[in-house]
CSV table of C-alpha atoms in Angstrom, one decimal:
chain,number,residue,atom,x,y,z
A,1,MET,CA,-35.0,-11.4,-1.3
A,2,ALA,CA,-33.7,-8.9,1.2
A,3,HIS,CA,-31.9,-10.2,4.3
A,4,THR,CA,-33.8,-9.1,7.5
A,5,HIS,CA,-32.8,-8.5,11.1
A,6,ASP,CA,-34.4,-7.6,14.3
A,7,ALA,CA,-32.3,-4.4,14.4
A,8,GLU,CA,-31.2,-2.4,11.4
A,9,ASP,CA,-27.4,-2.7,10.9
A,10,PRO,CA,-26.0,-0.6,8.1
A,11,ALA,CA,-22.8,-2.7,7.9
A,12,CYS,CA,-24.9,-5.8,7.4
A,13,ALA,CA,-26.8,-4.2,4.6
A,14,VAL,CA,-23.5,-3.3,2.9
A,15,ALA,CA,-22.1,-6.8,3.4
A,16,HIS,CA,-25.2,-8.3,1.7
A,17,SER,CA,-25.0,-5.8,-1.2
A,18,GLU,CA,-28.3,-4.3,-0.1
A,19,ALA,CA,-26.8,-0.8,0.4
A,20,PRO,CA,-23.8,0.8,-1.2
A,21,ALA,CA,-20.5,1.1,0.7
A,22,GLU,CA,-19.3,4.5,1.4
A,23,PRO,CA,-16.5,5.4,-1.0
A,24,ALA,CA,-13.1,4.9,0.6
A,25,GLY,CA,-11.7,8.1,-1.0
A,26,ARG,CA,-8.2,6.6,-0.8
A,27,THR,CA,-5.4,6.4,-3.2
A,28,LEU,CA,-3.1,3.3,-3.4
A,29,VAL,CA,0.2,4.2,-4.9
A,30,ALA,CA,2.3,1.1,-5.8
A,31,VAL,CA,5.9,2.1,-6.5
A,32,PHE,CA,7.9,0.0,-8.9
A,33,ALA,CA,6.4,-2.3,-11.5
A,34,SER,CA,6.4,-5.8,-10.1
A,35,PRO,CA,4.1,-8.8,-9.7
A,36,VAL,CA,3.2,-7.6,-6.2
A,37,ALA,CA,2.3,-4.1,-7.6
A,38,GLU,CA,0.1,-5.8,-10.2
A,39,CYS,CA,-1.8,-7.7,-7.6
A,40,LEU,CA,-2.0,-4.7,-5.2
A,41,LEU,CA,-3.5,-2.4,-7.9
A,42,ARG,CA,-5.9,-5.1,-9.2
A,43,PHE,CA,-7.2,-6.0,-5.7
A,44,GLY,CA,-7.0,-2.4,-4.5
A,45,THR,CA,-9.4,-1.4,-7.2
A,46,GLU,CA,-11.9,-3.9,-6.0
A,47,LEU,CA,-11.5,-2.5,-2.5
A,48,GLY,CA,-12.3,1.0,-3.6
A,49,PHE,CA,-8.8,2.5,-3.8
A,50,ARG,CA,-7.8,4.8,-6.7
A,51,PRO,CA,-4.9,2.7,-8.1
A,52,ILE,CA,-1.7,4.5,-9.2
A,53,LEU,CA,1.5,2.9,-10.4
A,54,PHE,CA,4.7,5.0,-10.1
A,55,GLU,CA,7.6,3.5,-12.1
A,56,PRO,CA,10.6,5.7,-12.8
A,57,ASP,CA,12.0,3.3,-15.4
A,58,PRO,CA,10.1,3.7,-18.6
A,59,GLU,CA,11.1,0.2,-19.7
A,60,ARG,CA,9.3,-1.4,-16.8
A,61,ARG,CA,5.5,-1.7,-16.9
A,62,VAL,CA,2.6,-3.7,-15.3
A,63,GLU,CA,0.1,-5.1,-17.8
A,64,GLY,CA,-3.2,-3.1,-17.6
A,65,CYS,CA,-1.8,-0.3,-15.5
A,66,THR,CA,-0.9,3.2,-16.6
A,67,ALA,CA,2.3,4.3,-14.9
A,68,VAL,CA,2.7,7.9,-13.8
A,69,THR,CA,6.1,9.6,-14.0
A,70,GLY,CA,5.5,12.1,-11.2
A,71,LEU,CA,4.0,11.6,-7.7
A,72,GLY,CA,3.2,15.1,-6.5
A,73,ALA,CA,-0.4,15.1,-7.7
A,74,TRP,CA,-1.2,11.9,-5.9
A,75,LEU,CA,0.6,12.3,-2.5
A,76,ASP,CA,-1.9,13.8,-0.1
A,77,ALA,CA,-3.5,12.7,3.2
A,78,THR,CA,-5.5,10.0,1.4
A,79,ALA,CA,-2.5,8.2,-0.1
A,80,ASP,CA,-1.2,4.9,1.0
A,81,VAL,CA,2.2,4.3,-0.7
A,82,VAL,CA,3.8,0.9,-1.0
A,83,LEU,CA,7.2,0.3,-2.5
A,84,THR,CA,7.0,-3.2,-4.0
A,85,ASP,CA,10.7,-3.9,-4.5
A,86,HIS,CA,13.4,-3.4,-1.9
A,87,HIS,CA,16.3,-4.2,-4.3
A,88,ARG,CA,15.9,-1.1,-6.6
A,89,GLU,CA,18.6,1.5,-6.3
A,90,GLU,CA,16.0,4.3,-6.5
A,91,ILE,CA,14.4,3.4,-3.1
A,92,GLY,CA,16.3,6.2,-1.2
A,93,PRO,CA,15.4,9.1,-3.5
A,94,VAL,CA,11.8,7.8,-4.0
A,95,LEU,CA,11.2,7.4,-0.3
A,96,ARG,CA,12.9,10.8,0.5
A,97,ASP,CA,10.5,12.5,-2.0
A,98,VAL,CA,7.4,10.6,-0.8
A,99,LEU,CA,8.2,11.6,2.9
A,100,LYS,CA,8.0,15.3,1.9
A,101,PHE,CA,4.3,14.9,1.5
A,102,PRO,CA,1.5,14.3,4.1
A,103,VAL,CA,0.8,10.7,2.9
A,104,ARG,CA,-1.4,8.7,5.2
A,105,TRP,CA,0.8,5.6,5.2
A,106,VAL,CA,4.1,4.5,3.6
A,107,GLY,CA,5.7,1.1,3.6
A,108,ILE,CA,8.3,-1.0,1.8
A,109,MET,CA,8.3,-4.7,1.2
A,110,GLY,CA,10.9,-6.7,3.0
A,111,SER,CA,11.4,-9.4,5.6
A,112,ALA,CA,11.9,-8.5,9.2
A,113,ARG,CA,14.7,-11.1,9.2
A,114,HIS,CA,16.9,-9.0,7.0
A,115,THR,CA,18.4,-5.5,7.3
A,116,ALA,CA,16.2,-2.8,5.9
A,117,PRO,CA,18.1,-1.2,3.0
A,118,HIS,CA,15.9,1.9,3.0
A,119,VAL,CA,17.2,3.0,6.4
A,120,ARG,CA,20.8,3.5,5.2
A,121,ALA,CA,19.6,4.9,1.9
A,122,LEU,CA,17.5,7.5,3.6
A,123,ALA,CA,20.1,8.3,6.2
A,124,ASP,CA,22.8,8.7,3.5
A,125,LEU,CA,20.4,11.3,1.9
A,126,GLY,CA,20.2,13.3,5.1
A,127,VAL,CA,16.6,12.2,6.0
A,128,PRO,CA,16.0,12.7,9.7
A,129,PRO,CA,15.4,9.5,11.8
A,130,GLU,CA,11.8,10.6,12.7
A,131,GLU,CA,11.0,10.7,9.0
A,132,ILE,CA,12.7,7.4,8.4
A,133,ALA,CA,10.5,5.9,11.2
A,134,ARG,CA,7.4,6.8,9.2
A,135,VAL,CA,8.3,4.0,6.7
A,136,HIS,CA,6.6,0.7,7.7
A,137,ARG,CA,8.6,-2.6,7.1
A,138,PRO,CA,7.5,-5.3,6.8
A,139,ILE,CA,4.2,-4.4,5.3
A,140,GLY,CA,0.8,-6.1,5.8
A,141,LEU,CA,-0.6,-8.5,8.3
A,142,ASN,CA,1.6,-11.3,9.5
A,143,ILE,CA,-0.1,-14.2,7.6
A,144,GLY,CA,3.1,-15.9,6.3
A,145,SER,CA,2.6,-14.5,2.8
A,146,ARG,CA,5.1,-15.4,0.2
A,147,THR,CA,3.5,-15.2,-3.3
A,148,PRO,CA,2.7,-11.8,-4.9
A,149,PRO,CA,-1.1,-12.3,-4.4
A,150,GLU,CA,-0.6,-13.3,-0.8
A,151,ILE,CA,1.6,-10.3,-0.1
A,152,ALA,CA,-0.9,-8.0,-1.8
A,153,VAL,CA,-3.8,-9.5,0.3
A,154,ALA,CA,-1.8,-9.1,3.5
A,155,THR,CA,-0.8,-5.6,2.6
A,156,LEU,CA,-4.3,-4.5,1.7
A,157,ALA,CA,-5.8,-6.2,4.8
A,158,GLY,CA,-3.3,-4.2,6.9
A,159,LEU,CA,-4.2,-1.0,5.2
A,160,ILE,CA,-7.9,-1.6,5.7
A,161,ALA,CA,-7.3,-2.5,9.4
A,162,ASP,CA,-5.2,0.7,9.8
A,163,ARG,CA,-7.8,2.8,8.0
A,164,ASN,CA,-10.5,1.5,10.3
A,165,ALA,CA,-8.4,1.8,13.5
A,166,ARG,CA,-8.4,-2.0,14.0
A,167,PRO,CA,-5.5,-4.2,15.0
A,168,GLY,CA,-6.1,-6.8,12.3
A,169,GLY,CA,-6.1,-10.5,13.2
A,170,PHE,CA,-9.0,-12.4,14.7
A,171,ALA,CA,-9.3,-10.6,18.1
A,172,PHE,CA,-12.5,-8.5,18.2
């Protein structure tokens, strides 16, 4: 039975699965195979993202995901790029290469309580400060997430809020 309202609200119809959602047309690039990447890509698929895993190390994989070895074909204005490991020595070169493209959003996991390793890595590679400033850290909404699924949910919620020009949180 269809849900009825006094006034037609397309968003309500979508929420009740009575109308299809508009395709997001967005690509979610998880960089580095990790438990967070696995959750991001799985949940991101459900949210309408095209999931892409970029893993430069052929020995590392995420179950159920095909890893790409090059990023150029995926890094356009629809791409949200999330580095899911801030301990990898490749963060500088990977971020430097990502920042050469007009990606919509780029972030790297990490606590605000600790020094951001990507800043020095990018500066050492000659990346200008205004480009380094494009990298978000920490990522996601501040919900106190600690586990890979929680980090993925916080990150995806933040990307959806950003995509919809909303601040996130409970203030409307």
